[in-house]
Coordinates of C-alpha atoms in Angstrom, one line a residue:
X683 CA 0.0 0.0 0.0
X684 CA 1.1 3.7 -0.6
X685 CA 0.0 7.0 0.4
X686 CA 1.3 10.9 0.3
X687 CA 1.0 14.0 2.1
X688 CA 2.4 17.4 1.6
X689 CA 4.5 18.9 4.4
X690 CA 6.2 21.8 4.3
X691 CA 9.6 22.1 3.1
X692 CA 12.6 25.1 3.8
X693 CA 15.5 24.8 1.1
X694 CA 17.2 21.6 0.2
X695 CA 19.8 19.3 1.9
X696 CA 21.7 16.4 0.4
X697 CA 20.5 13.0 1.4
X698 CA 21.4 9.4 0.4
X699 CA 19.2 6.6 1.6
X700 CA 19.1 3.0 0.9
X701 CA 16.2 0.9 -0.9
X702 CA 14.5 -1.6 0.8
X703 CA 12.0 -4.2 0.4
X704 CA 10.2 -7.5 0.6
X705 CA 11.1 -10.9 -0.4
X706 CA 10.0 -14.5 0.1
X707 CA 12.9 -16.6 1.2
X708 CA 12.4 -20.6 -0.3
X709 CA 13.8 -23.6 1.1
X710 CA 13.7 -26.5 -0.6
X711 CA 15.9 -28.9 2.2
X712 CA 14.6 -31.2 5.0
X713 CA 15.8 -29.0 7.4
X714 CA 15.4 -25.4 8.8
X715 CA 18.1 -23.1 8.0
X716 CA 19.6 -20.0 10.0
X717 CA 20.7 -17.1 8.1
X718 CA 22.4 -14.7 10.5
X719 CA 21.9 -10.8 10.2
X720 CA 23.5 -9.0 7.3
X721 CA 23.5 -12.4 5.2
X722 CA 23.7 -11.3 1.5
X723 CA 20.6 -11.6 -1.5
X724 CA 22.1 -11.1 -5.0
X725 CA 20.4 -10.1 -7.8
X726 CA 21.3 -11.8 -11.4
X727 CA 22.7 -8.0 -11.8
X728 CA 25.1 -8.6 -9.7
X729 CA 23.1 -5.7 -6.8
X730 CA 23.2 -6.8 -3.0
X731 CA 21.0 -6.6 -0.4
X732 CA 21.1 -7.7 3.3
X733 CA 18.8 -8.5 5.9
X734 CA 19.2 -6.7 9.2
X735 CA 18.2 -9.3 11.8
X736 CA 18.7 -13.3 12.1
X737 CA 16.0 -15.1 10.6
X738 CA 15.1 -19.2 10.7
X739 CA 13.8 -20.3 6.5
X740 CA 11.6 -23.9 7.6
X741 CA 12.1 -26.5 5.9
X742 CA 9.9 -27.8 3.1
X743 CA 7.0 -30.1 3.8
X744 CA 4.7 -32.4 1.6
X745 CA 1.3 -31.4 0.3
X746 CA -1.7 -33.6 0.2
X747 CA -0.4 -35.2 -2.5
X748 CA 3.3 -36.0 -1.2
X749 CA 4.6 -33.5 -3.1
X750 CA 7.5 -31.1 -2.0
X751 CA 6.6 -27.9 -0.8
X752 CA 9.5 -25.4 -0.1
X753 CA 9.2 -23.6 3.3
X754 CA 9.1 -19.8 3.2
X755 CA 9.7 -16.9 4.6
X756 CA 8.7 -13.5 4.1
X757 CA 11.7 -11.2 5.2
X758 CA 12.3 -7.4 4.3
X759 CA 16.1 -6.9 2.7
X760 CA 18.3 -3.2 2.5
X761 CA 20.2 -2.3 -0.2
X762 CA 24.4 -2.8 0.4
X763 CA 24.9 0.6 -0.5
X764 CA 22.2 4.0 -0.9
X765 CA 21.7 4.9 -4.8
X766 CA 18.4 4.9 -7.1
X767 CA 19.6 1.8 -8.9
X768 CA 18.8 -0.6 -6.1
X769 CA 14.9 0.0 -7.2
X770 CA 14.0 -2.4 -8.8
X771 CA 10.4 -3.3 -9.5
X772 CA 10.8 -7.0 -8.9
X773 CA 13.7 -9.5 -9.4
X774 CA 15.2 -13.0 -8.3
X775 CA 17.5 -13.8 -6.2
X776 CA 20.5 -15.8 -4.9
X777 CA 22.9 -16.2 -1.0
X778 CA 26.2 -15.7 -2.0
X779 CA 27.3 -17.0 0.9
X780 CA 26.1 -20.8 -0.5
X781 CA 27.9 -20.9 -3.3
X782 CA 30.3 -23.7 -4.2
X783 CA 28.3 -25.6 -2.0
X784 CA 24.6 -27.8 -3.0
X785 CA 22.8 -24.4 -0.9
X786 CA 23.6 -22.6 -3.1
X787 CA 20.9 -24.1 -5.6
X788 CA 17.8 -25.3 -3.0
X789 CA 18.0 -21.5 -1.6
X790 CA 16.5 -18.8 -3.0
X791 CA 14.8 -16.0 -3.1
X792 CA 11.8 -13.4 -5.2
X793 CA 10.3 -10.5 -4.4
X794 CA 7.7 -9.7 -3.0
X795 CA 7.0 -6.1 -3.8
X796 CA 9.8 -3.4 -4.9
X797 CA 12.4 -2.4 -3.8
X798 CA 12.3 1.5 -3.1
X799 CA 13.5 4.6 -1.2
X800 CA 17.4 4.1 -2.8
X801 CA 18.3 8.1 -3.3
X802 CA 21.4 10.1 -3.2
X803 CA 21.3 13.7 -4.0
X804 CA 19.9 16.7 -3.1
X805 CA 16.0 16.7 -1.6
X806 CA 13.1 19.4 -0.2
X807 CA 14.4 19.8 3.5
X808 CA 11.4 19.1 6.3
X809 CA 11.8 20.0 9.6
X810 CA 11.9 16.5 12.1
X811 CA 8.3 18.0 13.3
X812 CA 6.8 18.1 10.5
X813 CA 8.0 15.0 8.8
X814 CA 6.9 12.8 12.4
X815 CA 3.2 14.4 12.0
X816 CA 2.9 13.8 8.5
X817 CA 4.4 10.3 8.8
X818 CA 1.9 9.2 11.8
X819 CA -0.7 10.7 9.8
X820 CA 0.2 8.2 6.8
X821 CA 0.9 5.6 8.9
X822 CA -2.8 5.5 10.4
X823 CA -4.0 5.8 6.8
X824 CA -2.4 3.2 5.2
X825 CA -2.6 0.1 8.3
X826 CA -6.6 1.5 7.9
X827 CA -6.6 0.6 4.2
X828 CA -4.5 -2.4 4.5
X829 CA -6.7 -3.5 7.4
X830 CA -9.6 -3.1 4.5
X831 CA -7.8 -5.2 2.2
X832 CA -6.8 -8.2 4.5
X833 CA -10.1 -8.4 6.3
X834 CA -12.1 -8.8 3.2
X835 CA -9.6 -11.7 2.2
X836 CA -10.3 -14.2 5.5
X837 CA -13.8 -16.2 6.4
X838 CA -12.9 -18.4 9.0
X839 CA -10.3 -16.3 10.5
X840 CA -10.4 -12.8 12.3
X841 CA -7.7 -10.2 11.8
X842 CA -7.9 -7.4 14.7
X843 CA -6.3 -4.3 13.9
X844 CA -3.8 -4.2 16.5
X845 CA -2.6 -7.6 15.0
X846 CA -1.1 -5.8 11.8
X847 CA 2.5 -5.3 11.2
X848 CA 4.3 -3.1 8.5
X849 CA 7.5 -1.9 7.9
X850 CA 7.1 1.8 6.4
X851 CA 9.6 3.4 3.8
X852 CA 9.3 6.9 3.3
X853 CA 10.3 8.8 0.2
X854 CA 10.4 12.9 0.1
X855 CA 9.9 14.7 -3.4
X856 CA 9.6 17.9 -4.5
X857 CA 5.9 19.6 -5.0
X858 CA 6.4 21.0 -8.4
X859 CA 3.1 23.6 -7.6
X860 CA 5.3 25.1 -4.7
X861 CA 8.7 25.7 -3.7
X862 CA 8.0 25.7 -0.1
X863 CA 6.1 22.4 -0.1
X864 CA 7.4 18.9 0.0
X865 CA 5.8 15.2 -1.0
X866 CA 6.1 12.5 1.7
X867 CA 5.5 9.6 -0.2
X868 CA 4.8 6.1 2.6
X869 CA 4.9 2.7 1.6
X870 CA 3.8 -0.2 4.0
X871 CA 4.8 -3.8 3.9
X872 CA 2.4 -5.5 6.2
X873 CA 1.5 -8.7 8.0
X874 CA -1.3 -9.7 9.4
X875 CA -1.4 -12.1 12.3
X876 CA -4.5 -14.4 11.9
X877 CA -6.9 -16.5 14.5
X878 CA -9.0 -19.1 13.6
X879 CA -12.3 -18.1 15.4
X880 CA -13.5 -20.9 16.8
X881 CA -9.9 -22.2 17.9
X882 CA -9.6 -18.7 19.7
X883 CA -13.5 -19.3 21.1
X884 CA -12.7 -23.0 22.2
X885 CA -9.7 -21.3 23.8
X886 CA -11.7 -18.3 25.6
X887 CA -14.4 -20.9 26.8
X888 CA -11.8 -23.1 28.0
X889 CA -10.4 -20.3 30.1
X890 CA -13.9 -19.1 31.7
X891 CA -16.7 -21.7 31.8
X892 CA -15.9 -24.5 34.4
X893 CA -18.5 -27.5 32.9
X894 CA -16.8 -26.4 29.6
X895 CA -16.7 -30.1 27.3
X896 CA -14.9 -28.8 24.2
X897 CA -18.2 -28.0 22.7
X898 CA -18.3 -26.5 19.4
X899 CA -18.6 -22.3 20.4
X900 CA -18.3 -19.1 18.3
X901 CA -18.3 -15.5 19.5
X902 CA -20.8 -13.2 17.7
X903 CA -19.2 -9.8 18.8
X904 CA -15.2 -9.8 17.8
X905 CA -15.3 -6.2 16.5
X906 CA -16.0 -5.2 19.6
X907 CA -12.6 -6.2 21.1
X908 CA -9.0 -4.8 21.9
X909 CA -6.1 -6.4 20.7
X910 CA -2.3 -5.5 21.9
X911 CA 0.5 -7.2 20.6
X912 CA 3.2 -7.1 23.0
X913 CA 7.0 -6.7 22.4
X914 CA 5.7 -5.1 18.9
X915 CA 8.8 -3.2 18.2
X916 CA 10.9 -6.6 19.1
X917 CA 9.4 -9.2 16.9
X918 CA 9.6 -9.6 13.3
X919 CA 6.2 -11.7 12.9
X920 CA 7.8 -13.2 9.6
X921 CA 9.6 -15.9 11.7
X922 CA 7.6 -16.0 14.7
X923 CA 6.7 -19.3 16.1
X924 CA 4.4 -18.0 19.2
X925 CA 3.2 -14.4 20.5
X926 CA 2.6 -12.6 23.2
X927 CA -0.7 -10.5 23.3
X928 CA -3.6 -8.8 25.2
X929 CA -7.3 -9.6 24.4
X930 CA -9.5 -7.2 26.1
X931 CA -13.4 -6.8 26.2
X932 CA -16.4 -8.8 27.1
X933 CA -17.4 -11.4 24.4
X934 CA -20.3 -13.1 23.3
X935 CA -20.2 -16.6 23.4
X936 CA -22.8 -19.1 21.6
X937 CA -23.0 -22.7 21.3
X938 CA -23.2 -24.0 17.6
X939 CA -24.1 -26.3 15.6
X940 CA -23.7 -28.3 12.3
X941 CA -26.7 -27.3 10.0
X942 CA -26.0 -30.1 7.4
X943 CA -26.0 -32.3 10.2
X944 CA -29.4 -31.1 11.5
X945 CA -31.1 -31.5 8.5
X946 CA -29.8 -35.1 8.1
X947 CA -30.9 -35.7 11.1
X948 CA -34.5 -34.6 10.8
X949 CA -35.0 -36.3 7.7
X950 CA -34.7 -39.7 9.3
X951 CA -37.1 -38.6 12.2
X952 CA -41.1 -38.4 12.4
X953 CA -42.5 -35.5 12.9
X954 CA -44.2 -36.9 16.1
X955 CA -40.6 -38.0 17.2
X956 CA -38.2 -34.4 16.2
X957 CA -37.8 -33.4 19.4
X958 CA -35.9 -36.8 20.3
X959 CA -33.4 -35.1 17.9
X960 CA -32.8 -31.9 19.8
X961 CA -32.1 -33.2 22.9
X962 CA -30.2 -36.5 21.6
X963 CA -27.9 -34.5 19.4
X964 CA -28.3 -30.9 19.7
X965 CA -28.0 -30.1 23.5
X966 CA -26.9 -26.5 22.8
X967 CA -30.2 -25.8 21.4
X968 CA -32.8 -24.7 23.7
X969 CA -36.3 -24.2 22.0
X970 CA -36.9 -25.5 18.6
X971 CA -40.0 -25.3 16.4
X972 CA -40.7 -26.5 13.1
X973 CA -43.1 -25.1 10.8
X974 CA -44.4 -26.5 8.1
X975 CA -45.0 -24.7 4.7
X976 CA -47.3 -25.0 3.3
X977 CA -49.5 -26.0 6.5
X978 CA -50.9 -29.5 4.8
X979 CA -47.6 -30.5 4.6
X980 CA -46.5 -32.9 7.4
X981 CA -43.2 -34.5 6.9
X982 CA -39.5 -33.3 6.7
X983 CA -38.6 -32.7 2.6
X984 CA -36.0 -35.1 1.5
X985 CA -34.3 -32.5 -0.6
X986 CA -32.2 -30.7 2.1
X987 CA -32.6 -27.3 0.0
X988 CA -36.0 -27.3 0.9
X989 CA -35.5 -27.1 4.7
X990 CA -34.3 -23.6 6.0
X991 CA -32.6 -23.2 9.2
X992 CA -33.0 -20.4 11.1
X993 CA -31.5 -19.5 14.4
X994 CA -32.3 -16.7 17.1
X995 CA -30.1 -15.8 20.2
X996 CA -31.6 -14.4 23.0
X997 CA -28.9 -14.8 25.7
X998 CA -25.2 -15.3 24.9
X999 CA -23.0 -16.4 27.3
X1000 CA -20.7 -13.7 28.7
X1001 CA -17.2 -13.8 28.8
X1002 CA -15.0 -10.7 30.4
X1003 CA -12.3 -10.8 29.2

């Protein structure tokens, strides 16, 4: 994602910055990997770029199939030295540091996005004020937008907005309406930390309801929560294996229940004998009434898109979280 603002700019000063940007490390070995900070990516060019922390690629695994899958890692890489010609739009790449050896071959690397914010000259000069306002002003534009985009991409899954990540690379251009005004251009690489909701409902149950018996549960109200990620400035979430985090808020929590199963279920039964199924199977359900439609009909349909299910709940259980 990218976004500008305008700040306001006072002469020029020389600058020269480094490119950066994302790529997805593959592994294509039985075993995990460590690549310690600084370890080189090379482009067939001949450019370098570094990472800046330690990082673990996992190994590859099999699919459903049996076949290979590599293991992969989504890491952010600088530029060896500042320039515009690190900026590249995308590329492959290769670790040095393998070569000679069998590595050298089942490691490597693509981009993700491009690589940007390699400068060296002479750029609109913006006060340290200025440039922090305007660049938490973009920040909290562009994790809204990419909190858009990734939330509209997951079903099962909930994304809270504290659980977003992005590395930010800024850019400063000249306004060519007005000599005293500047361009802060942001980009955001972001990752977003997923839950499975009923794993994290299971979870919460677990936690609060004594006579809990791993029944299936959902929470109807997740927008409603707070999510903190803690140690955010200390973990790079591209090769986490757990985290630490605060959940706060009071949640909703309602028993479910299969509705393909249901309807099997009520098929097989008389009508003078559905409410055997309700309490046999479906203990979470507390009232149940079928209608029939039209009203001379008196037996469950045997075409399973002809029974609707519809569900009302009156009193969630609360969780306080």
């Amino acid at each position: 994602a990218e976004d500008k603002i305008n700040v306001p700019a006072n002469g020029t000063e020389a600058v020269s910055t480094k490119a950066r940007g994302p790529i997805i490390v593959y592994n294509t070995t039985n075993a995990s990997q460590n690549l310690v900070a600084t370890t080189r990516f090379q482009t067939p060019d001949g450019l370098i770029y570094r990472i800046e922390k330690g990082i673990t690629v996992p190994a590859q695994t099999k699919d459903a199939k049996g076949g290979a899958v590599p293991g992969q890692l989504e890491i952010v890489v600088v530029a060896d030295q500042p320039g515009p010609k690190y900026n590249l739009e995308s590329s492959d790449f290769t670790i040095p540091g393998f070569k000679g050896s069998a590595k050298f071959s089942q490691f490597y690397a693509r981009s993700k996005g491009p690589m940007a914010g390699g400068f060296t000259g002479n750029q609109p000069k913006v006060s340290e004020a200025d440039m922090a306002k305007a660049r938490t002003t973009l920040e909290e534009q562009l994790l809204a937008t990419v909190a858009t985009k990734l939330k509209s991409q997951v079903e099962d899954h909930i994304l809270f907005d504290g659980a977003i990540v992005a590395n930010f690379t800024p850019e400063i251009v000249s306004n060519p309406a007005r000599a005293d005004e500047a361009e802060l251009i942001l980009r955001a690489d972001a990752t977003g930390i997923l839950f499975n909701k009923k794993e994290l409902a299971t979870y919460l149950a677990k936690q609060q309801i004594v006579d809990y018996k791993d029944e299936p549960v959902d929470i109807i109200n997740w927008d409603t929560f707070k999510f903190s990620l803690l140690n955010k400035d200390n973990n790079d979430v591209n090769s986490l294996e757990k985290i630490s985090f605060k959940l706060e808020g009071t949640g909703q929590l309602v028993w479910t229940f299969d509705t393909n199963d249901l309807k099997k279920k009520l098929q097989t039964a008389g009508t003078s004998n559905y409410k055997v199924v309700f309490d046999k199977y479906f203990p979470m359900i507390q009232v149940a009434n079928i209608v029939f439609t039209p009203p001379w009909i008196r037996s469950i349909p045997s075409d399973p898109d002809k029974i609707r299910v519809e569900t009302s709940i009156s009193k969630p259980w609360r969780l306080a979280l």
